Amino acid sequence: MISIIVPAHNESSVIARTLSQWVGDPALDEIRVVVVCNGCSDHTANVARRFGPTVHVVESDIARKTHALNLGDQISSVFPRIYADADIVISVDAVRALARRLEQGDVLVVAPTADINLTGCSRLVRKYYGIRSRLPSSREGIGGSGVYALSEAGRLRFGQFPDVTADDTYVRLQFRPEERDTLSCARSTVFAPRTLLQLIAVRTRAYRGTFELARRFPELRVNKGEVNDRTLIALFKEPHLWPGLLIYCGVNIVARCRAIARRGAHRWQRDETSRAALSADRPK
């Protein structure tokens, strides 16, 4: 049996596409899904309930992802346990691949490789992701793919999810590099922000999450792993990449400065443009 926990905050435009990959087929009886609707003011819960008893829908008035993850943990008793964002797409075959990898016992947390969907994105956003695809961070699924899976032993590594911005990074840093894995054979689709301003907002939130973890859990830095700096510097030796590098570095500099300036703020900086792009062709 495989458990999937999906925290969802106002995801009525995309939740059906996500859930339809795993439920609705009688042959998929080894998967149990818990959708935790947190602080929703839309029809996310109603959409999720249409998938029948395989999907356990929980509603909470608290609009906080880590609170939703903890509620999901309270309900699910099954391992391996997969945590998936409500706006990504991952096939049932990829879910099974994650479970099989954990069964081998030599790693405690795994994730798929992210495929970035750039449909409808501006030229500048595409250039940003063109550079990102060349960096080591693009091959790190735990924090980049919107999905991670824990074995029972892995989940015991920490207690409840703390109230942090970057839950996926927090989880990744619980484990040494040799205890975690990103599978190239399992893919998830992540939908990129369509505009440069939205991309900056998303990156600002990412930096804020990184700064928060460094401040609150400095002992976890030892598990950070490979960084982008050396590869990024090497890319400057290729002049045809300079326009993309200018966009990539510019976005991250602006986002970093904003994250520092707003370090005490807690406004949710979620990208809505990628969700709007999906809403027109979501399952009925």
XYZ file of C-alpha atoms in Angstrom, residues 30-194:
165
model
C -2.823 -0.034 -3.614
C -2.910 3.782 -3.382
C -4.636 5.747 -0.643
C -4.816 9.522 -0.959
C -5.391 12.105 1.766
C -6.235 15.595 0.509
C -5.953 18.204 3.250
C -7.831 21.337 2.215
C -6.354 24.095 4.341
C -7.982 27.507 4.529
C -9.817 27.003 1.245
C -12.418 29.509 0.062
C -13.110 27.698 -3.216
C -14.433 24.240 -4.189
C -11.233 22.240 -3.741
C -12.824 19.829 -1.253
C -15.873 19.197 -3.462
C -13.693 18.483 -6.493
C -11.543 16.050 -4.501
C -14.578 14.229 -3.090
C -15.777 13.426 -6.607
C -12.990 10.855 -6.831
C -14.754 8.606 -4.353
C -13.698 6.724 -1.220
C -10.102 6.245 -2.345
C -9.577 9.945 -1.578
C -9.944 10.952 2.075
C -10.734 14.672 2.175
C -9.980 16.688 5.306
C -10.840 20.357 5.759
C -9.083 22.780 8.067
C -9.593 26.501 8.603
C -5.854 26.993 9.059
C -4.259 28.058 5.777
C -0.795 26.657 6.355
C 0.892 23.918 4.374
C 2.893 22.402 7.223
C -0.238 22.221 9.373
C -1.904 20.355 6.499
C 1.030 17.953 6.253
C 0.778 17.189 9.950
C -2.967 16.552 9.655
C -2.306 14.196 6.767
C 0.258 12.321 8.841
C -2.266 11.914 11.658
C -4.723 10.248 9.288
C -2.353 8.075 7.275
C -0.707 5.020 8.801
C 0.694 3.619 5.561
C 4.262 3.602 4.221
C 5.884 4.498 1.969
C 4.362 7.942 2.340
C 4.441 10.408 -0.513
C 3.891 14.140 -0.109
C 2.779 15.850 -3.321
C 1.878 19.436 -4.142
C -1.648 19.825 -5.503
C -0.559 21.631 -8.674
C 1.926 19.093 -10.070
C 1.374 16.022 -12.226
C 2.982 12.672 -11.507
C 1.871 9.373 -12.990
C 0.962 6.280 -11.030
C 3.941 4.494 -12.594
C 6.268 7.176 -11.227
C 4.637 6.861 -7.801
C 5.250 3.117 -7.877
C 8.873 3.702 -8.901
C 9.398 5.899 -5.840
C 7.913 3.198 -3.604
C 10.096 0.482 -5.149
C 13.218 2.574 -4.649
C 12.480 2.995 -0.952
C 11.869 -0.734 -0.614
C 15.536 -1.349 -1.438
C 16.344 0.084 1.994
C 19.582 1.930 1.202
C 17.923 5.372 0.996
C 15.271 6.936 3.215
C 13.846 9.687 0.993
C 13.380 9.815 -2.775
C 11.858 12.132 -5.348
C 11.207 12.192 -9.076
C 13.066 14.388 -11.530
C 11.161 17.542 -12.396
C 10.083 18.265 -15.951
C 9.424 22.006 -16.167
C 6.388 22.810 -18.316
C 6.991 26.195 -19.965
C 3.712 26.389 -21.884
C 2.572 30.014 -22.056
C 5.733 31.334 -20.409
C 7.388 34.521 -21.560
C 10.690 34.485 -23.435
C 12.543 35.798 -20.378
C 11.138 33.048 -18.158
C 12.204 30.465 -20.741
C 15.736 31.867 -20.735
C 15.832 31.635 -16.954
C 14.881 27.964 -17.010
C 17.269 27.321 -19.875
C 20.128 28.245 -17.545
C 18.582 26.500 -14.565
C 18.429 23.236 -16.498
C 22.237 23.238 -16.703
C 22.780 23.545 -12.949
C 23.099 20.823 -10.293
C 19.986 22.098 -8.493
C 17.834 21.133 -11.480
C 18.716 17.496 -10.815
C 17.636 17.661 -7.171
C 14.075 16.402 -6.951
C 13.600 16.860 -3.210
C 12.719 20.513 -3.336
C 12.376 20.894 -7.080
C 9.813 18.334 -8.222
C 6.902 19.120 -5.918
C 6.997 15.529 -4.649
C 9.021 13.557 -2.120
C 8.565 10.098 -0.628
C 9.647 8.839 2.781
C 10.063 5.338 4.105
C 8.860 4.648 7.627
C 12.426 4.904 8.913
C 12.852 8.156 7.032
C 9.698 9.654 8.506
C 10.979 8.817 11.986
C 13.993 11.052 11.345
C 11.979 14.083 12.500
C 8.794 14.772 14.460
C 6.015 17.026 13.264
C 6.629 19.352 10.363
C 7.673 22.687 11.869
C 6.020 25.886 10.690
C 8.504 26.660 7.917
C 8.187 28.058 4.420
C 10.281 25.383 2.682
C 9.020 22.052 3.983
C 10.663 20.142 1.129
C 14.086 21.649 1.811
C 13.636 20.986 5.514
C 12.963 17.331 4.720
C 15.903 17.052 2.324
C 18.309 18.451 4.884
C 17.307 15.799 7.426
C 19.274 13.292 5.360
C 22.851 12.941 4.238
C 23.361 12.973 0.432
C 23.852 9.187 0.415
C 20.522 8.703 2.212
C 18.472 10.426 -0.484
C 17.945 9.894 -4.194
C 16.359 11.585 -7.205
C 15.126 9.118 -9.820
C 15.668 9.899 -13.484
C 13.190 7.158 -14.398
C 10.370 8.833 -12.442
C 9.211 12.260 -13.588
C 6.866 14.907 -12.282
C 5.572 17.868 -14.251
C 6.042 21.249 -12.596
C 4.354 24.262 -14.176
C 6.562 27.328 -14.313
C 5.398 30.895 -13.626
C 4.391 32.508 -16.896
